[in-house]
PDB file of C-alpha atoms and ligand atoms in Angstrom:
ATOM      1  CA  MET A   1      14.827 -33.892 -22.150  1.00  0.00           C
ATOM      2  CA  ILE A   2      12.719 -30.796 -21.400  1.00  0.00           C
ATOM      3  CA  PHE A   3      12.205 -31.013 -17.755  1.00  0.00           C
ATOM      4  CA  SER A   4      14.047 -31.920 -14.581  1.00  0.00           C
ATOM      5  CA  ARG A   5      11.855 -31.279 -11.277  1.00  0.00           C
ATOM      6  CA  SER A   6      14.397 -32.864  -9.324  1.00  0.00           C
ATOM      7  CA  ARG A   7      16.960 -29.859  -9.991  1.00  0.00           C
ATOM      8  CA  ALA A   8      13.992 -27.549  -9.093  1.00  0.00           C
ATOM      9  CA  SER A   9      14.995 -24.349  -7.261  1.00  0.00           C
ATOM     10  CA  ARG A  10      13.612 -21.009  -6.498  1.00  0.00           C
ATOM     11  CA  VAL A  11      15.236 -18.103  -8.369  1.00  0.00           C
ATOM     12  CA  PRO A  12      17.335 -16.258  -6.051  1.00  0.00           C
ATOM     13  CA  VAL A  13      14.749 -13.430  -5.178  1.00  0.00           C
ATOM     14  CA  SER A  14      11.726 -13.874  -2.546  1.00  0.00           C
ATOM     15  CA  ALA A  15       8.854 -12.168  -2.071  1.00  0.00           C
ATOM     16  CA  PRO A  16       9.089  -9.831   0.959  1.00  0.00           C
ATOM     17  CA  ALA A  17       6.175  -9.537   3.337  1.00  0.00           C
ATOM     18  CA  GLY A  18       4.254  -6.469   3.188  1.00  0.00           C
ATOM     19  CA  GLY A  19       4.775  -5.393  -0.372  1.00  0.00           C
ATOM     20  CA  GLY A  20       8.187  -4.091  -1.783  1.00  0.00           C
ATOM     21  CA  GLU A  21      10.027  -5.958  -4.612  1.00  0.00           C
ATOM     22  CA  ALA A  22       8.018  -8.226  -6.846  1.00  0.00           C
ATOM     23  CA  GLY A  23       9.644 -11.779  -5.580  1.00  0.00           C
ATOM     24  CA  ALA A  24       9.398 -14.528  -8.142  1.00  0.00           C
ATOM     25  CA  PRO A  25       6.741 -14.792 -10.610  1.00  0.00           C
ATOM     26  CA  ARG A  26       4.228 -17.906 -10.615  1.00  0.00           C
ATOM     27  CA  HIS A  27       2.960 -17.348 -14.067  1.00  0.00           C
ATOM     28  CA  VAL A  28       4.960 -16.173 -17.043  1.00  0.00           C
ATOM     29  CA  ALA A  29       3.682 -15.540 -20.448  1.00  0.00           C
ATOM     30  CA  ILE A  30       5.973 -15.318 -23.467  1.00  0.00           C
ATOM     31  CA  ILE A  31       5.258 -13.747 -27.031  1.00  0.00           C
ATOM     32  CA  MET A  32       7.958 -15.731 -28.903  1.00  0.00           C
ATOM     33  CA  ASP A  33       8.687 -13.455 -31.519  1.00  0.00           C
ATOM     34  CA  GLY A  34      11.744 -13.032 -34.137  1.00  0.00           C
ATOM     35  CA  ASN A  35      12.162 -16.548 -35.733  1.00  0.00           C
ATOM     36  CA  GLY A  36      11.476 -15.014 -39.295  1.00  0.00           C
ATOM     37  CA  ARG A  37      14.185 -12.401 -38.677  1.00  0.00           C
ATOM     38  CA  TRP A  38      16.759 -14.885 -37.288  1.00  0.00           C
ATOM     39  CA  ALA A  39      16.427 -17.116 -40.090  1.00  0.00           C
ATOM     40  CA  LYS A  40      16.755 -13.988 -42.390  1.00  0.00           C
ATOM     41  CA  ALA A  41      19.862 -12.970 -40.880  1.00  0.00           C
ATOM     42  CA  ARG A  42      21.347 -16.221 -41.532  1.00  0.00           C
ATOM     43  CA  HIS A  43      20.002 -16.338 -45.359  1.00  0.00           C
ATOM     44  CA  LEU A  44      17.685 -19.357 -44.276  1.00  0.00           C
ATOM     45  CA  PRO A  45      14.294 -20.005 -44.963  1.00  0.00           C
ATOM     46  CA  ARG A  46      11.687 -19.008 -42.331  1.00  0.00           C
ATOM     47  CA  ILE A  47      11.183 -22.463 -41.314  1.00  0.00           C
ATOM     48  CA  ALA A  48      14.622 -22.722 -39.891  1.00  0.00           C
ATOM     49  CA  GLY A  49      13.965 -19.781 -37.771  1.00  0.00           C
ATOM     50  CA  HIS A  50      10.831 -21.681 -36.605  1.00  0.00           C
ATOM     51  CA  ARG A  51      12.741 -24.851 -35.967  1.00  0.00           C
ATOM     52  CA  ALA A  52      15.378 -23.057 -33.911  1.00  0.00           C
ATOM     53  CA  GLY A  53      12.460 -21.324 -32.036  1.00  0.00           C
ATOM     54  CA  ALA A  54      11.355 -24.941 -31.036  1.00  0.00           C
ATOM     55  CA  GLU A  55      14.526 -25.555 -29.474  1.00  0.00           C
ATOM     56  CA  ALA A  56      14.325 -22.271 -27.709  1.00  0.00           C
ATOM     57  CA  VAL A  57      11.065 -23.439 -26.354  1.00  0.00           C
ATOM     58  CA  ARG A  58      12.760 -26.642 -24.918  1.00  0.00           C
ATOM     59  CA  ARG A  59      15.501 -24.792 -23.378  1.00  0.00           C
ATOM     60  CA  THR A  60      13.126 -22.110 -21.769  1.00  0.00           C
ATOM     61  CA  LEU A  61      10.710 -24.480 -20.270  1.00  0.00           C
ATOM     62  CA  ARG A  62      13.666 -26.260 -18.521  1.00  0.00           C
ATOM     63  CA  ALA A  63      14.927 -23.332 -17.363  1.00  0.00           C
ATOM     64  CA  ALA A  64      11.400 -22.140 -16.007  1.00  0.00           C
ATOM     65  CA  SER A  65      10.761 -25.574 -14.151  1.00  0.00           C
ATOM     66  CA  LYS A  66      14.377 -25.272 -12.827  1.00  0.00           C
ATOM     67  CA  PHE A  67      13.594 -21.678 -11.339  1.00  0.00           C
ATOM     68  CA  GLY A  68      10.466 -22.647  -9.772  1.00  0.00           C
ATOM     69  CA  ILE A  69       7.948 -21.103 -12.099  1.00  0.00           C
ATOM     70  CA  GLU A  70       4.526 -22.759 -11.667  1.00  0.00           C
ATOM     71  CA  CYS A  71       3.092 -21.919 -14.886  1.00  0.00           C
ATOM     72  CA  VAL A  72       4.346 -20.801 -18.303  1.00  0.00           C
ATOM     73  CA  THR A  73       1.965 -19.669 -21.199  1.00  0.00           C
ATOM     74  CA  LEU A  74       3.690 -19.538 -24.819  1.00  0.00           C
ATOM     75  CA  TYR A  75       2.242 -17.534 -27.574  1.00  0.00           C
ATOM     76  CA  ALA A  76       2.476 -20.184 -30.415  1.00  0.00           C
ATOM     77  CA  PHE A  77       0.173 -19.072 -33.053  1.00  0.00           C
ATOM     78  CA  SER A  78      -2.120 -15.949 -32.911  1.00  0.00           C
ATOM     79  CA  SER A  79      -5.822 -15.790 -34.580  1.00  0.00           C
ATOM     80  CA  GLU A  80      -4.114 -13.151 -37.029  1.00  0.00           C
ATOM     81  CA  ASN A  81      -1.264 -15.530 -37.994  1.00  0.00           C
ATOM     82  CA  TRP A  82      -3.678 -17.197 -40.717  1.00  0.00           C
ATOM     83  CA  LYS A  83      -2.993 -13.930 -42.679  1.00  0.00           C
ATOM     84  CA  ARG A  84       0.715 -15.760 -43.463  1.00  0.00           C
ATOM     85  CA  PRO A  85       1.311 -17.899 -46.459  1.00  0.00           C
ATOM     86  CA  GLU A  86      -0.345 -21.390 -46.540  1.00  0.00           C
ATOM     87  CA  GLN A  87       3.263 -23.010 -46.466  1.00  0.00           C
ATOM     88  CA  GLU A  88       4.433 -20.969 -43.306  1.00  0.00           C
ATOM     89  CA  VAL A  89       1.114 -22.008 -41.573  1.00  0.00           C
ATOM     90  CA  ALA A  90       1.640 -25.739 -42.621  1.00  0.00           C
ATOM     91  CA  ASP A  91       5.214 -25.689 -41.363  1.00  0.00           C
ATOM     92  CA  LEU A  92       4.238 -24.180 -37.977  1.00  0.00           C
ATOM     93  CA  THR A  93       1.671 -27.030 -37.908  1.00  0.00           C
ATOM     94  CA  GLY A  94       3.986 -29.573 -38.697  1.00  0.00           C
ATOM     95  CA  LEU A  95       6.393 -28.260 -35.958  1.00  0.00           C
ATOM     96  CA  MET A  96       3.640 -28.515 -33.401  1.00  0.00           C
ATOM     97  CA  LYS A  97       3.167 -32.121 -34.452  1.00  0.00           C
ATOM     98  CA  GLN A  98       6.529 -32.718 -34.138  1.00  0.00           C
ATOM     99  CA  PHE A  99       6.919 -31.061 -30.781  1.00  0.00           C
ATOM    100  CA  ILE A 100       4.135 -32.971 -29.333  1.00  0.00           C
ATOM    101  CA  ARG A 101       5.588 -36.491 -30.880  1.00  0.00           C
ATOM    102  CA  ALA A 102       9.030 -35.724 -29.254  1.00  0.00           C
ATOM    103  CA  GLU A 103       8.108 -34.368 -25.826  1.00  0.00           C
ATOM    104  CA  LEU A 104       4.936 -35.701 -24.839  1.00  0.00           C
ATOM    105  CA  ASP A 105       5.994 -38.862 -23.096  1.00  0.00           C
ATOM    106  CA  GLU A 106       8.612 -37.048 -21.025  1.00  0.00           C
ATOM    107  CA  MET A 107       6.051 -34.165 -20.225  1.00  0.00           C
ATOM    108  CA  HIS A 108       3.697 -36.673 -18.842  1.00  0.00           C
ATOM    109  CA  ARG A 109       6.451 -38.593 -16.924  1.00  0.00           C
ATOM    110  CA  ASN A 110       7.461 -35.325 -15.224  1.00  0.00           C
ATOM    111  CA  ASN A 111       4.163 -34.469 -14.182  1.00  0.00           C
ATOM    112  CA  ILE A 112       3.371 -31.440 -16.492  1.00  0.00           C
ATOM    113  CA  ARG A 113       0.158 -30.527 -17.545  1.00  0.00           C
ATOM    114  CA  LEU A 114      -0.523 -29.181 -21.015  1.00  0.00           C
ATOM    115  CA  ARG A 115      -3.294 -26.550 -21.285  1.00  0.00           C
ATOM    116  CA  ILE A 116      -4.474 -25.012 -24.643  1.00  0.00           C
ATOM    117  CA  ILE A 117      -5.988 -21.111 -24.871  1.00  0.00           C
ATOM    118  CA  GLY A 118      -7.539 -20.150 -27.911  1.00  0.00           C
ATOM    119  CA  ASP A 119      -9.433 -22.593 -30.460  1.00  0.00           C
ATOM    120  CA  HIS A 120      -7.018 -25.224 -31.726  1.00  0.00           C
ATOM    121  CA  ARG A 121      -9.736 -26.855 -33.562  1.00  0.00           C
ATOM    122  CA  ALA A 122      -9.194 -24.599 -36.422  1.00  0.00           C
ATOM    123  CA  PHE A 123      -5.925 -26.502 -37.246  1.00  0.00           C
ATOM    124  CA  GLU A 124      -5.857 -29.327 -39.596  1.00  0.00           C
ATOM    125  CA  PRO A 125      -7.947 -32.529 -38.009  1.00  0.00           C
ATOM    126  CA  GLU A 126      -4.681 -34.551 -37.318  1.00  0.00           C
ATOM    127  CA  ALA A 127      -2.968 -31.815 -35.414  1.00  0.00           C
ATOM    128  CA  ALA A 128      -6.035 -30.736 -33.569  1.00  0.00           C
ATOM    129  CA  ALA A 129      -6.633 -34.608 -32.695  1.00  0.00           C
ATOM    130  CA  MET A 130      -2.893 -34.694 -31.374  1.00  0.00           C
ATOM    131  CA  VAL A 131      -3.367 -31.514 -29.206  1.00  0.00           C
ATOM    132  CA  ASP A 132      -6.636 -32.901 -27.826  1.00  0.00           C
ATOM    133  CA  ALA A 133      -4.881 -36.189 -27.010  1.00  0.00           C
ATOM    134  CA  ALA A 134      -1.800 -34.560 -25.405  1.00  0.00           C
ATOM    135  CA  VAL A 135      -4.081 -32.238 -23.132  1.00  0.00           C
ATOM    136  CA  ALA A 136      -6.246 -35.540 -22.169  1.00  0.00           C
ATOM    137  CA  ARG A 137      -3.333 -37.604 -21.275  1.00  0.00           C
ATOM    138  CA  THR A 138      -1.878 -34.700 -18.983  1.00  0.00           C
ATOM    139  CA  ALA A 139      -5.039 -33.557 -17.676  1.00  0.00           C
ATOM    140  CA  GLY A 140      -4.347 -35.182 -14.337  1.00  0.00           C
ATOM    141  CA  ASN A 141      -0.659 -34.001 -13.760  1.00  0.00           C
ATOM    142  CA  ASP A 142      -0.432 -31.415 -11.075  1.00  0.00           C
ATOM    143  CA  GLY A 143       3.156 -30.331 -11.406  1.00  0.00           C
ATOM    144  CA  PHE A 144       4.408 -27.474 -13.855  1.00  0.00           C
ATOM    145  CA  THR A 145       1.693 -26.158 -16.052  1.00  0.00           C
ATOM    146  CA  LEU A 146       2.563 -25.478 -19.778  1.00  0.00           C
ATOM    147  CA  VAL A 147      -0.161 -23.318 -21.478  1.00  0.00           C
ATOM    148  CA  VAL A 148       0.062 -23.062 -25.180  1.00  0.00           C
ATOM    149  CA  ALA A 149      -1.837 -20.328 -27.060  1.00  0.00           C
ATOM    150  CA  LEU A 150      -2.915 -21.729 -30.434  1.00  0.00           C
ATOM    151  CA  ASN A 151      -5.140 -19.716 -32.804  1.00  0.00           C
ATOM    152  CA  TYR A 152      -5.578 -17.573 -29.796  1.00  0.00           C
ATOM    153  CA  GLY A 153      -6.497 -13.774 -29.868  1.00  0.00           C
ATOM    154  CA  ALA A 154      -7.500 -12.019 -26.501  1.00  0.00           C
ATOM    155  CA  GLN A 155     -10.314 -10.287 -28.480  1.00  0.00           C
ATOM    156  CA  ASP A 156     -11.577 -13.276 -29.831  1.00  0.00           C
ATOM    157  CA  GLU A 157     -11.339 -14.833 -26.280  1.00  0.00           C
ATOM    158  CA  LEU A 158     -13.214 -11.867 -24.995  1.00  0.00           C
ATOM    159  CA  ALA A 159     -15.916 -12.053 -27.701  1.00  0.00           C
ATOM    160  CA  ARG A 160     -16.484 -15.969 -27.005  1.00  0.00           C
ATOM    161  CA  ALA A 161     -16.798 -14.985 -23.196  1.00  0.00           C
ATOM    162  CA  MET A 162     -19.505 -12.344 -23.761  1.00  0.00           C
ATOM    163  CA  ARG A 163     -21.454 -14.513 -26.174  1.00  0.00           C
ATOM    164  CA  THR A 164     -21.603 -17.097 -23.285  1.00  0.00           C
ATOM    165  CA  LEU A 165     -22.668 -14.424 -20.768  1.00  0.00           C
ATOM    166  CA  GLY A 166     -25.174 -12.798 -23.329  1.00  0.00           C
ATOM    167  CA  ALA A 167     -26.679 -16.255 -23.819  1.00  0.00           C
ATOM    168  CA  GLN A 168     -27.206 -16.489 -20.120  1.00  0.00           C
ATOM    169  CA  VAL A 169     -28.816 -13.195 -19.707  1.00  0.00           C
ATOM    170  CA  LYS A 170     -31.307 -13.981 -22.572  1.00  0.00           C
ATOM    171  CA  ALA A 171     -32.015 -17.207 -21.260  1.00  0.00           C
ATOM    172  CA  GLY A 172     -32.944 -15.437 -17.937  1.00  0.00           C
ATOM    173  CA  THR A 173     -30.303 -17.097 -15.928  1.00  0.00           C
ATOM    174  CA  LEU A 174     -28.027 -14.217 -15.527  1.00  0.00           C
ATOM    175  CA  ASP A 175     -28.786 -10.776 -14.278  1.00  0.00           C
ATOM    176  CA  PRO A 176     -26.709  -8.059 -16.148  1.00  0.00           C
ATOM    177  CA  ALA A 177     -25.718  -6.434 -12.971  1.00  0.00           C
ATOM    178  CA  GLU A 178     -24.060  -9.274 -11.715  1.00  0.00           C
ATOM    179  CA  ILE A 179     -21.697  -9.031 -14.669  1.00  0.00           C
ATOM    180  CA  ARG A 180     -18.512  -7.990 -12.666  1.00  0.00           C
ATOM    181  CA  PRO A 181     -14.908  -8.560 -13.779  1.00  0.00           C
ATOM    182  CA  GLU A 182     -14.675 -11.800 -11.603  1.00  0.00           C
ATOM    183  CA  LEU A 183     -17.519 -13.197 -13.790  1.00  0.00           C
ATOM    184  CA  ILE A 184     -15.889 -12.241 -16.929  1.00  0.00           C
ATOM    185  CA  ALA A 185     -12.450 -13.649 -15.852  1.00  0.00           C
ATOM    186  CA  ALA A 186     -14.147 -16.979 -15.173  1.00  0.00           C
ATOM    187  CA  GLN A 187     -15.399 -17.221 -18.837  1.00  0.00           C
ATOM    188  CA  LEU A 188     -11.910 -16.657 -20.223  1.00  0.00           C
ATOM    189  CA  ASP A 189      -9.611 -19.516 -21.423  1.00  0.00           C
ATOM    190  CA  THR A 190      -7.429 -18.883 -18.628  1.00  0.00           C
ATOM    191  CA  ALA A 191     -10.028 -19.218 -15.934  1.00  0.00           C
ATOM    192  CA  ASP A 192      -8.316 -21.962 -13.801  1.00  0.00           C
ATOM    193  CA  LEU A 193      -4.710 -20.628 -14.185  1.00  0.00           C
ATOM    194  CA  PRO A 194      -2.669 -18.365 -11.671  1.00  0.00           C
ATOM    195  CA  PRO A 195      -2.741 -14.647 -12.101  1.00  0.00           C
ATOM    196  CA  LEU A 196      -0.307 -13.392 -14.853  1.00  0.00           C
ATOM    197  CA  ASP A 197       2.573 -11.795 -13.116  1.00  0.00           C
ATOM    198  CA  LEU A 198       5.242 -11.499 -16.138  1.00  0.00           C
ATOM    199  CA  LEU A 199       4.856 -11.032 -19.690  1.00  0.00           C
ATOM    200  CA  ILE A 200       7.900 -11.077 -21.909  1.00  0.00           C
ATOM    201  CA  ARG A 201       8.421 -10.293 -25.462  1.00  0.00           C
ATOM    202  CA  SER A 202      11.473 -11.268 -27.574  1.00  0.00           C
ATOM    203  CA  SER A 203      12.684  -9.445 -30.886  1.00  0.00           C
ATOM    204  CA  GLY A 204      12.303  -5.910 -29.927  1.00  0.00           C
ATOM    205  CA  GLU A 205       8.895  -5.240 -30.615  1.00  0.00           C
ATOM    206  CA  GLN A 206       7.011  -3.502 -27.795  1.00  0.00           C
ATOM    207  CA  ARG A 207       3.262  -4.343 -28.443  1.00  0.00           C
ATOM    208  CA  LEU A 208       0.989  -7.199 -27.121  1.00  0.00           C
ATOM    209  CA  SER A 209      -0.414  -8.264 -30.678  1.00  0.00           C
ATOM    210  CA  ASN A 210      -3.539  -9.303 -29.072  1.00  0.00           C
ATOM    211  CA  PHE A 211      -2.120 -11.501 -26.432  1.00  0.00           C
ATOM    212  CA  LEU A 212      -3.987 -11.890 -23.059  1.00  0.00           C
ATOM    213  CA  LEU A 213      -5.140  -8.228 -23.035  1.00  0.00           C
ATOM    214  CA  TRP A 214      -7.441  -8.635 -19.979  1.00  0.00           C
ATOM    215  CA  GLN A 215      -5.148 -10.922 -18.057  1.00  0.00           C
ATOM    216  CA  ALA A 216      -2.034  -8.520 -18.679  1.00  0.00           C
ATOM    217  CA  ALA A 217      -3.976  -5.643 -16.629  1.00  0.00           C
ATOM    218  CA  TYR A 218      -1.469  -5.846 -13.851  1.00  0.00           C
ATOM    219  CA  ALA A 219       1.265  -8.071 -15.286  1.00  0.00           C
ATOM    220  CA  GLU A 220       4.701  -6.573 -15.297  1.00  0.00           C
ATOM    221  CA  LEU A 221       5.943  -6.244 -18.856  1.00  0.00           C
ATOM    222  CA  TYR A 222       9.443  -7.165 -20.076  1.00  0.00           C
ATOM    223  CA  PHE A 223      10.971  -6.406 -23.618  1.00  0.00           C
ATOM    224  CA  THR A 224      14.080  -7.581 -24.882  1.00  0.00           C
ATOM    225  CA  GLU A 225      16.031  -7.364 -28.187  1.00  0.00           C
ATOM    226  CA  THR A 226      16.912 -11.200 -28.289  1.00  0.00           C
ATOM    227  CA  LEU A 227      15.351 -12.943 -31.195  1.00  0.00           C
ATOM    228  CA  TRP A 228      13.609 -15.870 -29.888  1.00  0.00           C
ATOM    229  CA  PRO A 229      15.763 -18.494 -31.277  1.00  0.00           C
ATOM    230  CA  ASP A 230      18.340 -17.185 -29.149  1.00  0.00           C
ATOM    231  CA  PHE A 231      16.326 -16.664 -25.968  1.00  0.00           C
ATOM    232  CA  ASP A 232      17.914 -19.198 -23.239  1.00  0.00           C
ATOM    233  CA  GLU A 233      18.042 -19.696 -19.428  1.00  0.00           C
ATOM    234  CA  ALA A 234      20.398 -16.599 -19.057  1.00  0.00           C
ATOM    235  CA  SER A 235      17.721 -14.555 -20.770  1.00  0.00           C
ATOM    236  CA  LEU A 236      14.912 -16.064 -18.851  1.00  0.00           C
ATOM    237  CA  ALA A 237      17.120 -15.322 -15.484  1.00  0.00           C
ATOM    238  CA  GLU A 238      17.661 -11.703 -16.794  1.00  0.00           C
ATOM    239  CA  ALA A 239      13.740 -11.155 -17.236  1.00  0.00           C
ATOM    240  CA  LEU A 240      13.156 -12.743 -13.517  1.00  0.00           C
ATOM    241  CA  ALA A 241      15.682 -10.594 -12.216  1.00  0.00           C
ATOM    242  CA  SER A 242      14.146  -7.553 -13.590  1.00  0.00           C
ATOM    243  CA  PHE A 243      10.814  -8.613 -12.369  1.00  0.00           C
ATOM    244  CA  GLY A 244      12.256  -9.217  -9.060  1.00  0.00           C
ATOM    245  CA  GLN A 245      13.054  -5.367  -8.924  1.00  0.00           C
ATOM    246  CA  ARG A 246       9.804  -4.272  -9.794  1.00  0.00           C
ATOM    247  CA  GLU A 247       7.440  -2.509  -7.185  1.00  0.00           C
ATOM    248  CA  ARG A 248       3.909  -3.944  -7.888  1.00  0.00           C
ATOM    249  CA  ARG A 249       1.176  -1.717  -6.501  1.00  0.00           C
ATOM    250  CA  PHE A 250      -1.895  -2.857  -8.167  1.00  0.00           C
ATOM    251  CA  GLY A 251      -3.417   0.754  -7.911  1.00  0.00           C
ATOM    252  CA  GLY A 252      -2.492   0.774  -4.150  1.00  0.00           C
ATOM    253  CA  LEU A 253       0.439   2.493  -2.058  1.00  0.00           C
TER     254      LEU A 253
HETATM  255  C1  IPE B   1       7.378 -15.738 -34.060  1.00  0.00           C
HETATM  256  O1  IPE B   1       8.189 -15.353 -35.132  1.00  0.00           O
HETATM  257  C2  IPE B   1       6.617 -17.265 -34.343  1.00  0.00           C
HETATM  258  C3  IPE B   1       5.366 -17.040 -34.893  1.00  0.00           C
HETATM  259  C4  IPE B   1       4.548 -15.631 -35.009  1.00  0.00           C
HETATM  260  C5  IPE B   1       4.567 -18.212 -34.980  1.00  0.00           C
HETATM  261  P1  IPE B   1       7.935 -14.660 -36.388  1.00  0.00           P
HETATM  262  O2  IPE B   1       7.555 -15.603 -37.395  1.00  0.00           O
HETATM  263  O3  IPE B   1       6.811 -13.791 -35.960  1.00  0.00           O
HETATM  264  O4  IPE B   1       9.385 -13.866 -36.613  1.00  0.00           O
HETATM  265  P2  IPE B   1       9.718 -12.362 -37.368  1.00  0.00           P
HETATM  266  O5  IPE B   1       8.559 -11.516 -36.394  1.00  0.00           O
HETATM  267  O6  IPE B   1       8.921 -12.401 -38.732  1.00  0.00           O
HETATM  268  O7  IPE B   1      10.961 -12.186 -37.129  1.00  0.00           O
HETATM  269  C1  IPE B   2       2.953 -12.498 -32.275  1.00  0.00           C
HETATM  270  O1  IPE B   2       3.727 -12.176 -33.176  1.00  0.00           O
HETATM  271  C2  IPE B   2       2.227 -13.910 -32.327  1.00  0.00           C
HETATM  272  C3  IPE B   2       3.145 -14.703 -31.866  1.00  0.00           C
HETATM  273  C4  IPE B   2       4.331 -15.015 -31.517  1.00  0.00           C
HETATM  274  C5  IPE B   2       2.730 -16.286 -31.896  1.00  0.00           C
HETATM  275  P1  IPE B   2       3.619 -11.780 -34.540  1.00  0.00           P
HETATM  276  O2  IPE B   2       4.777 -11.650 -35.263  1.00  0.00           O
HETATM  277  O3  IPE B   2       2.436 -12.436 -35.229  1.00  0.00           O
HETATM  278  O4  IPE B   2       3.109 -10.222 -34.299  1.00  0.00           O
HETATM  279  P2  IPE B   2       3.020  -8.849 -35.077  1.00  0.00           P
HETATM  280  O5  IPE B   2       2.280  -9.331 -36.346  1.00  0.00           O
HETATM  281  O6  IPE B   2       4.281  -8.362 -35.278  1.00  0.00           O
HETATM  282  O7  IPE B   2       2.278  -7.848 -34.276  1.00  0.00           O
HETATM  283 MG1   MG B   3       6.842 -11.906 -35.593  1.00  0.00          MG
END
C-alpha cells in the first residue's frame, strides 16, 4: 500500500515563531532523475530503471504522508522528454497506466487527491483518459495531494498563462496595468496548490530542467547524488532535515 494516514506524524522539526529555521515543508516537489544511469550501472535496459523508479515513487509517497507533508509534486515527464526514442516514451506511458491501475483504488480510499500539471492530453488517448478518470474520481478528496507533472514544462505553462491573459486584454476585460505576479500565479497549473517550499533533485544534476521555474522563486533547493530508484524514506528524511535548518528570508531580514 502506498499511503497510511493513520501513521501520519510530523517530522521532528517545527516552525519556530518569528522566523529562524524553516520547520516542516507543506509542499515538496521532486525531479526524479537517474533511472537510466541506475539501469546502466546494472547492465539492464532503461525500462528496468523506470520500473525501479516507480517503486521509489511508492516508497517516497508513503514516507511523505507519514512525515505530514500536505502536497508532493513529482516531475514524471517533461515537455522536452518527447525527444527520447519512441520506445522509451511508450515504456514510460505504459508504466504510468500500470501505476494508475495498481494504485488508484487505494489512493482514493486514503483520501488522496490526484492533480496533474502540464498537458497530459498529448499522451495516447487511453493513457490520457485513464489520467482524466483518476483525477475526476479523487477530485473530492481533501487529504494528501499528489501532483504529477506530465508533459510539463515551466516555459510552456507560462506561455499558456500569457496567452490567456493576452486574450483577456484583447477582449477588453483586462487592463494590462492589473497584470501583477498574483494574477499570473492564478493562471498557472499550480494555482490552487500550497506555495512550493522544497525542491529536490536526485542523481547529482544541479539544474531545474524547466520545472516549476516561477514557483521555485523562493523554494529551498536540495540536490542529492542518490539515483531516483534508490531514493527512499531515509533520503526524504535527509532532505527534510536539511530544509529544517535553512533560514528562509524571502528578501527580508
Ligand atoms: C528520470 O530518469 C525519468 C524521466 C526523465 C522520465 P532518466 O531517464 O532521465 O535517467 P537518466 O538521467 O538517463 O539517468
Ligand atoms: C527532468 O529530467 C525530467 C524528469 C525528471 C521527468 P531529464 O533527465 O529529462 O533532464 P535533463 O535532460 O537531464 O536536463
Ligand atoms: Mg535524466
